Coordinates of C-alpha atoms in Angstrom, one line a residue:
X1 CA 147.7 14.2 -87.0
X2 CA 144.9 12.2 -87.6
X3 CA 141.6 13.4 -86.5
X4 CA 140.2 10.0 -85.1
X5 CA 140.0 10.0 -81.3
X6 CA 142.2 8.1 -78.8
X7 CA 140.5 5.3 -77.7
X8 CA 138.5 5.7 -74.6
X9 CA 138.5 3.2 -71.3
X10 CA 136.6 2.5 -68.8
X11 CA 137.1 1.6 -65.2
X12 CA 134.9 1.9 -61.9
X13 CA 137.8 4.6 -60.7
X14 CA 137.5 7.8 -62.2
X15 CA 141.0 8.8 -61.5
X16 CA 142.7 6.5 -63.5
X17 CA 140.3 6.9 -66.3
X18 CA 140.9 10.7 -65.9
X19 CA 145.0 10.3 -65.6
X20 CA 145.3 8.0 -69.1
X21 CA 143.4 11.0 -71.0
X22 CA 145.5 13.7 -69.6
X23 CA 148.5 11.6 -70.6
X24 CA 146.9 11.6 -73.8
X25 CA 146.2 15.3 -74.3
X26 CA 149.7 16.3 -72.9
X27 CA 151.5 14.4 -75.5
X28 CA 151.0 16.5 -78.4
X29 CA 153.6 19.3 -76.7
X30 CA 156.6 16.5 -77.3
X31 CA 156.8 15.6 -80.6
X32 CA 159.5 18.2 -81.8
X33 CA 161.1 18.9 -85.1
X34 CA 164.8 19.4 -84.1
X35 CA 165.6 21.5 -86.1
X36 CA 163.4 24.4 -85.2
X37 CA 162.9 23.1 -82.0
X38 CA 159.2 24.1 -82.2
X39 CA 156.2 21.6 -81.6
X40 CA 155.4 19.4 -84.8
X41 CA 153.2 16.2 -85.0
X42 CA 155.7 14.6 -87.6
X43 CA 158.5 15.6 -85.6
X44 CA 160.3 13.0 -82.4
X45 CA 159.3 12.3 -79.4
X46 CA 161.4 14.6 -77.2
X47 CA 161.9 15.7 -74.2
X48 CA 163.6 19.2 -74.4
X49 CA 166.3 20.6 -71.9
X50 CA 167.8 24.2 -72.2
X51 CA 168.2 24.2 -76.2
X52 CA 169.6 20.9 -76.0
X53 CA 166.8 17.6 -77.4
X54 CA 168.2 14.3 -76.9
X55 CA 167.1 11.1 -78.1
X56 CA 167.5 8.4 -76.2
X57 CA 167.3 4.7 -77.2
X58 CA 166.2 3.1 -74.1
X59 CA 163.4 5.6 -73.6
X60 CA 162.6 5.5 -77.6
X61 CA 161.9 1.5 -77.3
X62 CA 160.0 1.6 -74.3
X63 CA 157.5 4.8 -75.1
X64 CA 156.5 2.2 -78.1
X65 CA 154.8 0.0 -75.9
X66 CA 152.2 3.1 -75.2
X67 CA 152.3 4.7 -78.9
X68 CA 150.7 1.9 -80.4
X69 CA 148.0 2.2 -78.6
X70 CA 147.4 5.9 -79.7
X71 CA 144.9 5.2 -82.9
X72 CA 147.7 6.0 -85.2
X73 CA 147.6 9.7 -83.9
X74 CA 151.3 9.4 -82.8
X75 CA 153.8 7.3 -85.1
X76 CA 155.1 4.5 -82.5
X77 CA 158.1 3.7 -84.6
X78 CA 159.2 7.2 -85.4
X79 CA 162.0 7.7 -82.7
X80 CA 163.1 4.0 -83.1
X81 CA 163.5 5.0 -86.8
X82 CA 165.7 7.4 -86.1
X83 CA 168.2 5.5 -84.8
X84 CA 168.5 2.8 -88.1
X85 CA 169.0 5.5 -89.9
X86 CA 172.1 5.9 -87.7
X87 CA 173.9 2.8 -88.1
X88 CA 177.5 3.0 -88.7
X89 CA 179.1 0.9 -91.3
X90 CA 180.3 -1.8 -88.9
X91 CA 177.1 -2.1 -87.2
X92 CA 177.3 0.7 -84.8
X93 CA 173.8 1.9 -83.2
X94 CA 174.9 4.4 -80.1
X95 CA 172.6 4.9 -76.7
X96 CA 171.7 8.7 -77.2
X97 CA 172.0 11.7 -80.0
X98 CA 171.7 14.9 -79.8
X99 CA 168.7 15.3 -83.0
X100 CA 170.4 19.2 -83.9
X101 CA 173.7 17.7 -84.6
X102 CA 172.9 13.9 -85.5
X103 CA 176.2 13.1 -83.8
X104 CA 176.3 10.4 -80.8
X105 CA 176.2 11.7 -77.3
X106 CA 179.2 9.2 -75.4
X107 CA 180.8 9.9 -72.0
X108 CA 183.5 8.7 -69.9
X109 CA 181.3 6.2 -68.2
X110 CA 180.0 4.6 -71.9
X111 CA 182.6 5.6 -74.3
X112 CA 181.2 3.3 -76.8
X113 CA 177.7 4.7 -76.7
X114 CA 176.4 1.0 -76.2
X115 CA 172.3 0.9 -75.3
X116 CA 170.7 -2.1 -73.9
X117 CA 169.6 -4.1 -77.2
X118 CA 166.2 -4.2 -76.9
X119 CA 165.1 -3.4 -80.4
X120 CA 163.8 -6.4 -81.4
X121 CA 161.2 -7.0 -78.3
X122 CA 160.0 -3.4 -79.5
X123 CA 159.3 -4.9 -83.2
X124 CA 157.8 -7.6 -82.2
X125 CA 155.3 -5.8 -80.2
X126 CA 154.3 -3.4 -83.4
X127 CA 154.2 -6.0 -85.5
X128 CA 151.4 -7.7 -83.3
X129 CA 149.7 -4.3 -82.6
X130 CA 150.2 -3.2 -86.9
X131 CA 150.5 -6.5 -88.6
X132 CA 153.2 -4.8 -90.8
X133 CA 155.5 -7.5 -91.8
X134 CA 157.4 -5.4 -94.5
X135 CA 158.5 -3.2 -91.8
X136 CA 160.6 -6.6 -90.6
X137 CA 161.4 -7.7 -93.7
X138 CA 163.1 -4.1 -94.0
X139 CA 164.6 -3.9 -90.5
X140 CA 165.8 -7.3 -90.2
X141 CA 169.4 -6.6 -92.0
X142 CA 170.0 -3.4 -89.8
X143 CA 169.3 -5.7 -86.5
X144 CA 171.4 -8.5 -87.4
X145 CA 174.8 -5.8 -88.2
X146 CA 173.8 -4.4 -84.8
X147 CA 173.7 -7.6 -83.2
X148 CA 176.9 -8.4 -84.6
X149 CA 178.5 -5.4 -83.8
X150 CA 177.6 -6.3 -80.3
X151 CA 179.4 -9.9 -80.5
X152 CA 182.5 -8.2 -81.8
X153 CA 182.8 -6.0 -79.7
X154 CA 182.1 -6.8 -75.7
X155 CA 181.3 -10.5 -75.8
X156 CA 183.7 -12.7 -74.0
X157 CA 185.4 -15.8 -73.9
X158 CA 183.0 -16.8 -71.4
X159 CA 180.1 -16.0 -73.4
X160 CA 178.8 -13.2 -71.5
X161 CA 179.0 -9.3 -72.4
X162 CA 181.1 -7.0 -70.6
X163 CA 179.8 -3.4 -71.2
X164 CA 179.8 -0.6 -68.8
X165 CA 177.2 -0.9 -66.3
X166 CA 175.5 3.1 -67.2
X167 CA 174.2 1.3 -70.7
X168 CA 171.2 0.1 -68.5
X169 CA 171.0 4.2 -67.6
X170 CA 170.8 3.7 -64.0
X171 CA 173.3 6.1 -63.4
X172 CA 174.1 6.2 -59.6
X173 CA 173.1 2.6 -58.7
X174 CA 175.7 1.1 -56.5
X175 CA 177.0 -1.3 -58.7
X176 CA 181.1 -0.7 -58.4
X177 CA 183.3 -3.6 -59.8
X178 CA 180.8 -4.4 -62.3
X179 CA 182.6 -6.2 -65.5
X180 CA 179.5 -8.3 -66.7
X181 CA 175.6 -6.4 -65.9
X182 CA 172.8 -9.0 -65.3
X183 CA 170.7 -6.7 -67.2
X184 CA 172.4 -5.7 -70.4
X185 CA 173.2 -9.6 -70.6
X186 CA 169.4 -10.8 -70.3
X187 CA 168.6 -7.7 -72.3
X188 CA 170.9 -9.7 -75.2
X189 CA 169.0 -12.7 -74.6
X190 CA 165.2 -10.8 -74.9
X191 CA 166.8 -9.5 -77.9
X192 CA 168.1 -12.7 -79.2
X193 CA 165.0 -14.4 -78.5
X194 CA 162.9 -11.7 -80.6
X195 CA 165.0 -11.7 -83.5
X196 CA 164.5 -15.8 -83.5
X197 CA 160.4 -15.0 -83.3
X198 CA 160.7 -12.3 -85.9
X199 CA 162.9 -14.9 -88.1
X200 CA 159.5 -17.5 -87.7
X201 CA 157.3 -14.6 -88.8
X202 CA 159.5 -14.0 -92.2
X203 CA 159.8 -17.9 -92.3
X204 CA 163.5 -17.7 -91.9
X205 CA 164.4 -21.2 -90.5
X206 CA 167.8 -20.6 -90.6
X207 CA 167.4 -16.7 -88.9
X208 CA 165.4 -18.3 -86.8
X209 CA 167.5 -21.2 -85.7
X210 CA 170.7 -19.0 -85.6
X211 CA 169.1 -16.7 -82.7
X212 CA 167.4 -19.7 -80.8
X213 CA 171.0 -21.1 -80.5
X214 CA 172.4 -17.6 -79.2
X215 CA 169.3 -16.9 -77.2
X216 CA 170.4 -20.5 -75.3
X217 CA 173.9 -19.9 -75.0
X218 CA 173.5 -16.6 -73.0
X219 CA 170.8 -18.1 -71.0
X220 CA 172.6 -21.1 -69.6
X221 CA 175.7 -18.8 -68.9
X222 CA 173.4 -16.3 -66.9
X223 CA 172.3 -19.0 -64.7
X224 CA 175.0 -20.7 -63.9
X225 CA 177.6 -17.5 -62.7
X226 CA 175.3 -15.3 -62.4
X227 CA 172.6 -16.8 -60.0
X228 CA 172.9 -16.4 -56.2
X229 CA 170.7 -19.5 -53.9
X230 CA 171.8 -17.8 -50.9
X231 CA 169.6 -14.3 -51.8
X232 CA 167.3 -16.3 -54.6
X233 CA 168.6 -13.5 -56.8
X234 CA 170.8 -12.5 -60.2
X235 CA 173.5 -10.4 -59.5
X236 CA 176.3 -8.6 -61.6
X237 CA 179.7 -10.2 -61.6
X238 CA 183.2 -8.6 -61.4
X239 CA 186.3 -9.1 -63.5
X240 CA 186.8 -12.0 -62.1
X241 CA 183.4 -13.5 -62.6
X242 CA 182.4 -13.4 -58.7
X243 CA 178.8 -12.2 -57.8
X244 CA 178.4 -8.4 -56.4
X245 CA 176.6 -8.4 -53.2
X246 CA 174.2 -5.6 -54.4
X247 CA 170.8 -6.6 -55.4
X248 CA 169.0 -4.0 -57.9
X249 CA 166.0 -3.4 -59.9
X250 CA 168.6 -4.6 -62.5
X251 CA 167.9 -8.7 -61.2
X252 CA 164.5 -8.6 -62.3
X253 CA 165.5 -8.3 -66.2
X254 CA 165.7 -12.5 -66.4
X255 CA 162.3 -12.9 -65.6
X256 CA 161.2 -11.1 -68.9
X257 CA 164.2 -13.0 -70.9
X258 CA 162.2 -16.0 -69.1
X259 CA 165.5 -17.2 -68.0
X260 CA 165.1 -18.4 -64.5
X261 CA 163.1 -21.8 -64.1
X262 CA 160.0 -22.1 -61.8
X263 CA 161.8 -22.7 -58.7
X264 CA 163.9 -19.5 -59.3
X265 CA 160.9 -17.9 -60.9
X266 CA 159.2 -18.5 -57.6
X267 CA 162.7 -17.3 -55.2
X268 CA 162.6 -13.8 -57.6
X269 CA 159.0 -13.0 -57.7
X270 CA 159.0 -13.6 -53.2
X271 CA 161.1 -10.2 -53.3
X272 CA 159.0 -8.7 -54.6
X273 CA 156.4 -8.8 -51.9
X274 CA 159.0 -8.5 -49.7
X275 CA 159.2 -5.2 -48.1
X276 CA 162.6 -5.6 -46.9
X277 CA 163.9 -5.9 -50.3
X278 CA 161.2 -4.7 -53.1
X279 CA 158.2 -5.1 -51.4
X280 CA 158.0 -1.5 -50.6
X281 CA 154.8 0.5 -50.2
X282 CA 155.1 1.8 -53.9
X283 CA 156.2 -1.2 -56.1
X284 CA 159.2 -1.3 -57.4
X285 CA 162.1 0.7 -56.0
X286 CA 165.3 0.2 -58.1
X287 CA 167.6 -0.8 -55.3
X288 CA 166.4 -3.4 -52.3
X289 CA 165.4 -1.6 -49.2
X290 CA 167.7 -3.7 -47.1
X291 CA 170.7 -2.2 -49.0
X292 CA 173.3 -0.1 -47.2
X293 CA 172.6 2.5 -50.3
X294 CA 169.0 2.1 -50.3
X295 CA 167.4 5.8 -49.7
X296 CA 163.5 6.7 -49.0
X297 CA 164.1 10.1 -50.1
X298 CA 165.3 8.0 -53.8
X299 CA 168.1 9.8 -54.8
X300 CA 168.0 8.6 -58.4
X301 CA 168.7 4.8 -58.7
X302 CA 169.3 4.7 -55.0
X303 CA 165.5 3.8 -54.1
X304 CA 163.6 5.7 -56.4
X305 CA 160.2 3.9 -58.3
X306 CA 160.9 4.5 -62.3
X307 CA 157.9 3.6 -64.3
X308 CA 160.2 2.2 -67.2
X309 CA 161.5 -0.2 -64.8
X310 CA 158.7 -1.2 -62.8
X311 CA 156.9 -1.9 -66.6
X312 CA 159.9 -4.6 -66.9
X313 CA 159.1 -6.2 -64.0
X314 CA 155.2 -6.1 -64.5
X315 CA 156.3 -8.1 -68.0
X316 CA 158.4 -10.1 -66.3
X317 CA 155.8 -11.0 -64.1
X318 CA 153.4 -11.9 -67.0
X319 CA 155.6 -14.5 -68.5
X320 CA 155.3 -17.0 -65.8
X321 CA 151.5 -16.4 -65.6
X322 CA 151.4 -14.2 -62.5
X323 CA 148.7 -11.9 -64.1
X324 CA 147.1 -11.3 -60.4
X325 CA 150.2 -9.5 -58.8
X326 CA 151.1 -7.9 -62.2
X327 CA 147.8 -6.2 -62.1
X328 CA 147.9 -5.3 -58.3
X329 CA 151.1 -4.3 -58.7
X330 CA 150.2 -1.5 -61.4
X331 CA 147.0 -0.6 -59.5
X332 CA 149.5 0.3 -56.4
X333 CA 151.9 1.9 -59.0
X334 CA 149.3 4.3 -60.4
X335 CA 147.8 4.7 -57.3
X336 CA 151.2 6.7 -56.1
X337 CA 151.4 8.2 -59.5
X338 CA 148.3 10.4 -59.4
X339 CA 149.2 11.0 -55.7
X340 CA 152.1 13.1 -57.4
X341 CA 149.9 14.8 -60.0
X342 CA 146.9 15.4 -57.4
X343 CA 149.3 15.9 -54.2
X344 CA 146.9 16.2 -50.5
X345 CA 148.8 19.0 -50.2
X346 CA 147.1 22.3 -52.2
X347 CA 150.5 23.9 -51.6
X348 CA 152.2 21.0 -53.5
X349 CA 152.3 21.2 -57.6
X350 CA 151.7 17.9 -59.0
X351 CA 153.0 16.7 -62.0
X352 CA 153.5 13.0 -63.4
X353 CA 157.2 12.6 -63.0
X354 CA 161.0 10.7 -64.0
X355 CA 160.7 9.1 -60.4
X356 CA 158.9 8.7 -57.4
X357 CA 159.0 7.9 -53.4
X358 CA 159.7 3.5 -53.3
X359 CA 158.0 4.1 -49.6
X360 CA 155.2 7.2 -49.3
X361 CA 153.6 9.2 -51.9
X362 CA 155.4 11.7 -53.8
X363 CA 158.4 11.8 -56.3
X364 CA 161.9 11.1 -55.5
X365 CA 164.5 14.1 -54.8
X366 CA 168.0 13.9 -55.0
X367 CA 170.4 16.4 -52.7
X368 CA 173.1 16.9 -55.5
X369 CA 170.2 17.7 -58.4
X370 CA 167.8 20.1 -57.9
X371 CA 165.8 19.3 -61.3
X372 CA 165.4 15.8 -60.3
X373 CA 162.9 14.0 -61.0
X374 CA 162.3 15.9 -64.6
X375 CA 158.6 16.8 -64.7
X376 CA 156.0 16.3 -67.4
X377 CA 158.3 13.6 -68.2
X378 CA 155.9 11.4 -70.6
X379 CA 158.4 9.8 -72.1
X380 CA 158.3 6.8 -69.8
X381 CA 155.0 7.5 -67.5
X382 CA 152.8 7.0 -70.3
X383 CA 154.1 3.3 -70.3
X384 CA 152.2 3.3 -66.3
X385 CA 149.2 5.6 -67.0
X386 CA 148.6 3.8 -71.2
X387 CA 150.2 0.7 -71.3
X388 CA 149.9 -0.8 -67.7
X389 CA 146.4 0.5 -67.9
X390 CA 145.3 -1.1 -71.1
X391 CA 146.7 -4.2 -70.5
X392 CA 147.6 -5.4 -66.8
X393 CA 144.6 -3.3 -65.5
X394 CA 142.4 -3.4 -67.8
X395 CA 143.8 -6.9 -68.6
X396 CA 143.8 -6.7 -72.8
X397 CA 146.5 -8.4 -74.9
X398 CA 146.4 -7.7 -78.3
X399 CA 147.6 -9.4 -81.7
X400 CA 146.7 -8.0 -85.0
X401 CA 148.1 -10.7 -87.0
X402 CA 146.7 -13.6 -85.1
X403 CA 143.3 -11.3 -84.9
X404 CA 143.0 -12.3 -81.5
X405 CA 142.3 -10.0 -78.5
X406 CA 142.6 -11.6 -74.7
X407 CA 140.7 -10.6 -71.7
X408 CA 142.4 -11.1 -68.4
X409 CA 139.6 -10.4 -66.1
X410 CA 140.8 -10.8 -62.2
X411 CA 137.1 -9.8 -61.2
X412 CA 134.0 -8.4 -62.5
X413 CA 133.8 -4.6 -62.3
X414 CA 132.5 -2.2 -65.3
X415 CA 135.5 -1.4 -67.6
X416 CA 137.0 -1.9 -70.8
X417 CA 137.9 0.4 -73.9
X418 CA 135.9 2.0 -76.8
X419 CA 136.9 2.7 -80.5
X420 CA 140.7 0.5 -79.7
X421 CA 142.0 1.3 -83.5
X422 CA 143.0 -2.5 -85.0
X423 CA 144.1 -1.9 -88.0
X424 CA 141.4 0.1 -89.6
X425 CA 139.4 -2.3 -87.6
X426 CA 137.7 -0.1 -84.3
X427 CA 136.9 -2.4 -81.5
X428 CA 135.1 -1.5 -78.6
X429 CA 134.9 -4.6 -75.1
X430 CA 132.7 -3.3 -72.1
X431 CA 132.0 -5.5 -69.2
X432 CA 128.6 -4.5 -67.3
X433 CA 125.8 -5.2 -65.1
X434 CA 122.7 -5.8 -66.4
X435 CA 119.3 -7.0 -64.9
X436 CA 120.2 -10.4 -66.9
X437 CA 123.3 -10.6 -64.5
X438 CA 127.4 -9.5 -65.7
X439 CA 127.5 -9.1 -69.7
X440 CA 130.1 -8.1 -71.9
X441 CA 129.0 -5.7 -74.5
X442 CA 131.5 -5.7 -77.8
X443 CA 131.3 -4.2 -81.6
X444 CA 133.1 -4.4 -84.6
X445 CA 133.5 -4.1 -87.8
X446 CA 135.8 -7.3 -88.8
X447 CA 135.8 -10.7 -87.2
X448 CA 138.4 -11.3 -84.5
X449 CA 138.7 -14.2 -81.9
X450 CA 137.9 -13.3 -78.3
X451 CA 139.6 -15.7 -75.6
X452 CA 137.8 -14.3 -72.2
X453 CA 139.7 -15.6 -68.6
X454 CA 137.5 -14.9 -66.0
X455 CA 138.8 -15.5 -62.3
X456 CA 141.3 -18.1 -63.0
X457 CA 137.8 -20.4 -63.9
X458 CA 136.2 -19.8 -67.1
X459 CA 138.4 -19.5 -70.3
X460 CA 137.1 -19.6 -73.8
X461 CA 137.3 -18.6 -77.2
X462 CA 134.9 -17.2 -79.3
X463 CA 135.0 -16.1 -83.0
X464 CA 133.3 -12.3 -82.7
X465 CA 131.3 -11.6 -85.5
X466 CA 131.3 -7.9 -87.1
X467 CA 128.8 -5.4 -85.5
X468 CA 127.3 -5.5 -82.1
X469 CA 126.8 -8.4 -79.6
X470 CA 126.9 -9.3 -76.6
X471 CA 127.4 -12.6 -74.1
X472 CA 126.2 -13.1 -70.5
X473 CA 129.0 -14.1 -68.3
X474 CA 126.9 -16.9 -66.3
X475 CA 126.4 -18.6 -69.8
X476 CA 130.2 -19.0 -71.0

């Protein structure tokens, strides 16, 4: 493991500063070699149960969005590695393995071992945080076999996929007499639409153009069958292509596909402050409160707040500029997240955990599983207590290639992060009081461009210089 540090943030609560290191330090104990089973840096990023270690892709591509930001002390592409190397000759890239055996891990309810396709939103985002554009070059074949395996073998005549609704892993989400899943077919357009960005960054008009096209064709299907006016919501559809009355987390995967228009954009989002649909006290539960099904004990995808999902939505949410209810939205979510690992209760063991309470503080429980919610279960929290924080609380985005970092700030409070690892490039962007009024204090030792948005008011971009500076707010 590298011996730099993780980079350190700040923020005027204590807690959350507190929470994002622990995640840090806690980390180390997952990455396993399989074979031993025994804890080793270059190992995968597991999460061990009895002597079985299971790798999973949807859990794989989303713990990338935290790894990246880790200084290079954890490999952020390791796991998602692991499944290329899987490929089948006819495209073939299954949901879950089991790393002793290298075989696929299928069941009754998923016989192919189909995943939701998200690899290509997960390359994008390591390409902007590692500038590696060889690693596209290289992965570029594998994706578009995978992505043809795909068209073969559930795409319709209508144009839209019919897969089995556990690919998008909510297990026991009440979604009987689904034929088509809203979210595994906006999960083929955010895929579709990444493999046409990653075709502009190898200057592949054609790549490019061919993905575009598809990208299109799935999203005018999606909202024309699968839109409802009635609930202002995307729902699954049946055999026959009717709309399931069920609305679930699972109708919030358009907005990050950036399907819906503004008007629907606006119908969408208006559930989600909506406490009798996903409005709840902790933001987001994965089935609307006003469902028949809908649980406040959680009961797995009954109610229960998963922090992979309520990442989606929070993403979602950022592509139609909402950055204020993103980031109250995460503060709300971490809030109920160090409930569970600091419980009131001295009693209580706290822990950060697979899911959590959608309307009180605590984690979920489920009456037929007593090991539910899994605990320690980093896998997917980091994305709350790194990711959210970094960059919807925080408010940094990011891009090594364009060597640009921008700075959301929704008000003026002391935070920011220290020794942020760009590419053997350390940056550090501290917002403070001073006698002189609010400044923002920032080194480094490269040039980058800095594009500050203060309150909705002040925007501008400014070319950094190497070393220290800093800027008075009242001057931009």
């Amino acid at each position: 493991m590298n011996k730099h540090d993780f980079p350190k943030i700040h923020f005027y609560d204590q807690d959350f500063v507190d929470i994002y290191n622990k995640t840090w330090a806690m980390l180390a104990d997952y990455w396993i070699d399989p074979v031993s089973g025994k804890v080793a840096p270059n190992g995968y990023f597991l999460y061990p149960e009895g002597n079985k270690c299971i790798i999973d892709q949807f859990e794989s591509i989303f713990s990338s969005f935290f790894l990246v930001y880790s200084n290079r002390n954890y490999n952020a592409n390791q796991n998602i590695d692991y499944f290329y190397e899987r490929q089948e000759e006819n495209g073939a890239i299954r949901w879950k393995y089991d790393t002793k055996t290298n075989q696929p891990v299928t069941s009754r309810a998923n016989p192919e071992g189909i995943g939701m396709p998200l690899f290509a939103w997960a390359e994008f985002n390591l390409y902007h945080k590692s500038a590696n554009k060889r690693r596209i070059k290289e992965i570029m074949p594998k994706l578009e076999k995978y992505m043809a395996w795909i068209d073969r073998t559930f795409k319709q005549p209508n144009g839209l996929y019919a897969v089995p609704a556990a690919a998008s892993t909510m297990f026991n989400a009440p979604r009987d007499g689904c034929f088509y899943p809203i979210d595994f077919n906006s999960a083929m357009a955010i895929n579709a639409s990444h493999m046409s960005a990653l075709g502009d960054i190898l200057n592949d008009k054609d790549l490019s153009f061919q993905y575009r096209r598809m990208y299109f064709s799935i999203k005018t299907r999606i909202n024309s069958l699968m839109w409802d006016n009635s609930t202002g919501f995307y729902h699954d559809l049946d055999k026959d292509e009717k709309r399931l009355p069920e609305k679930t987390i699972a109708g919030f995967w358009p907005l990050l596909a950036e399907i819906p228009n503004a008007d629907k954009a606006d119908q969408l989002i208006a559930h989600l402050n909506n406490p009798s649909t996903f409005g709840t006290d902790h933001p987001f539960p994965t089935l609307s409160a006003d469902s028949f099904s809908f649980k406040e004990s959680g009961e797995g995808f009954c109610g229960a707040v998963y922090p992979a999902f309520d990442f989606m939505v929070i993403k979602g949410l950022e592509k139609y500029q909402r950055y204020e209810l993103a980031r109250e939205c995460s503060i709300r979510h971490l809030y109920y997240i160090l409930e569970a690992l600091i419980p009131n209760d001295p009693k209580e063991k706290g822990d950060l955990y697979e899911a959590y309470l959608p309307c009180r503080e605590g984690r979920a429980s489920m009456a037929k599983d007593a090991n539910f919610p899994r605990p320690h279960y980093l896998i997917t929290t980091g994305l709350s207590t790194i990711a959210l924080m970094i960059e919807n609380v925080i408010g940094l985005s990011i891009s090594l290639p364009r060597k640009t970092v921008d700075w959301i700030i929704p008000n003026l409070e002391i935070m920011g992060i220290e020794n942020l690892s760009l590419k053997r490039n350390l940056i550090t962007i501290l917002s403070n009081k001073s006698p002189r009024g609010w400044e923002i204090q920032m080194e480094s030792e490269k040039l980058y461009y800095f594009t500050i948005n203060i309150l909705d008011q002040k925007k501008k971009t400014l070319p950094i210089p190497s070393g220290k500076c800093s800027m008075l707010i009242d001057k931009l």
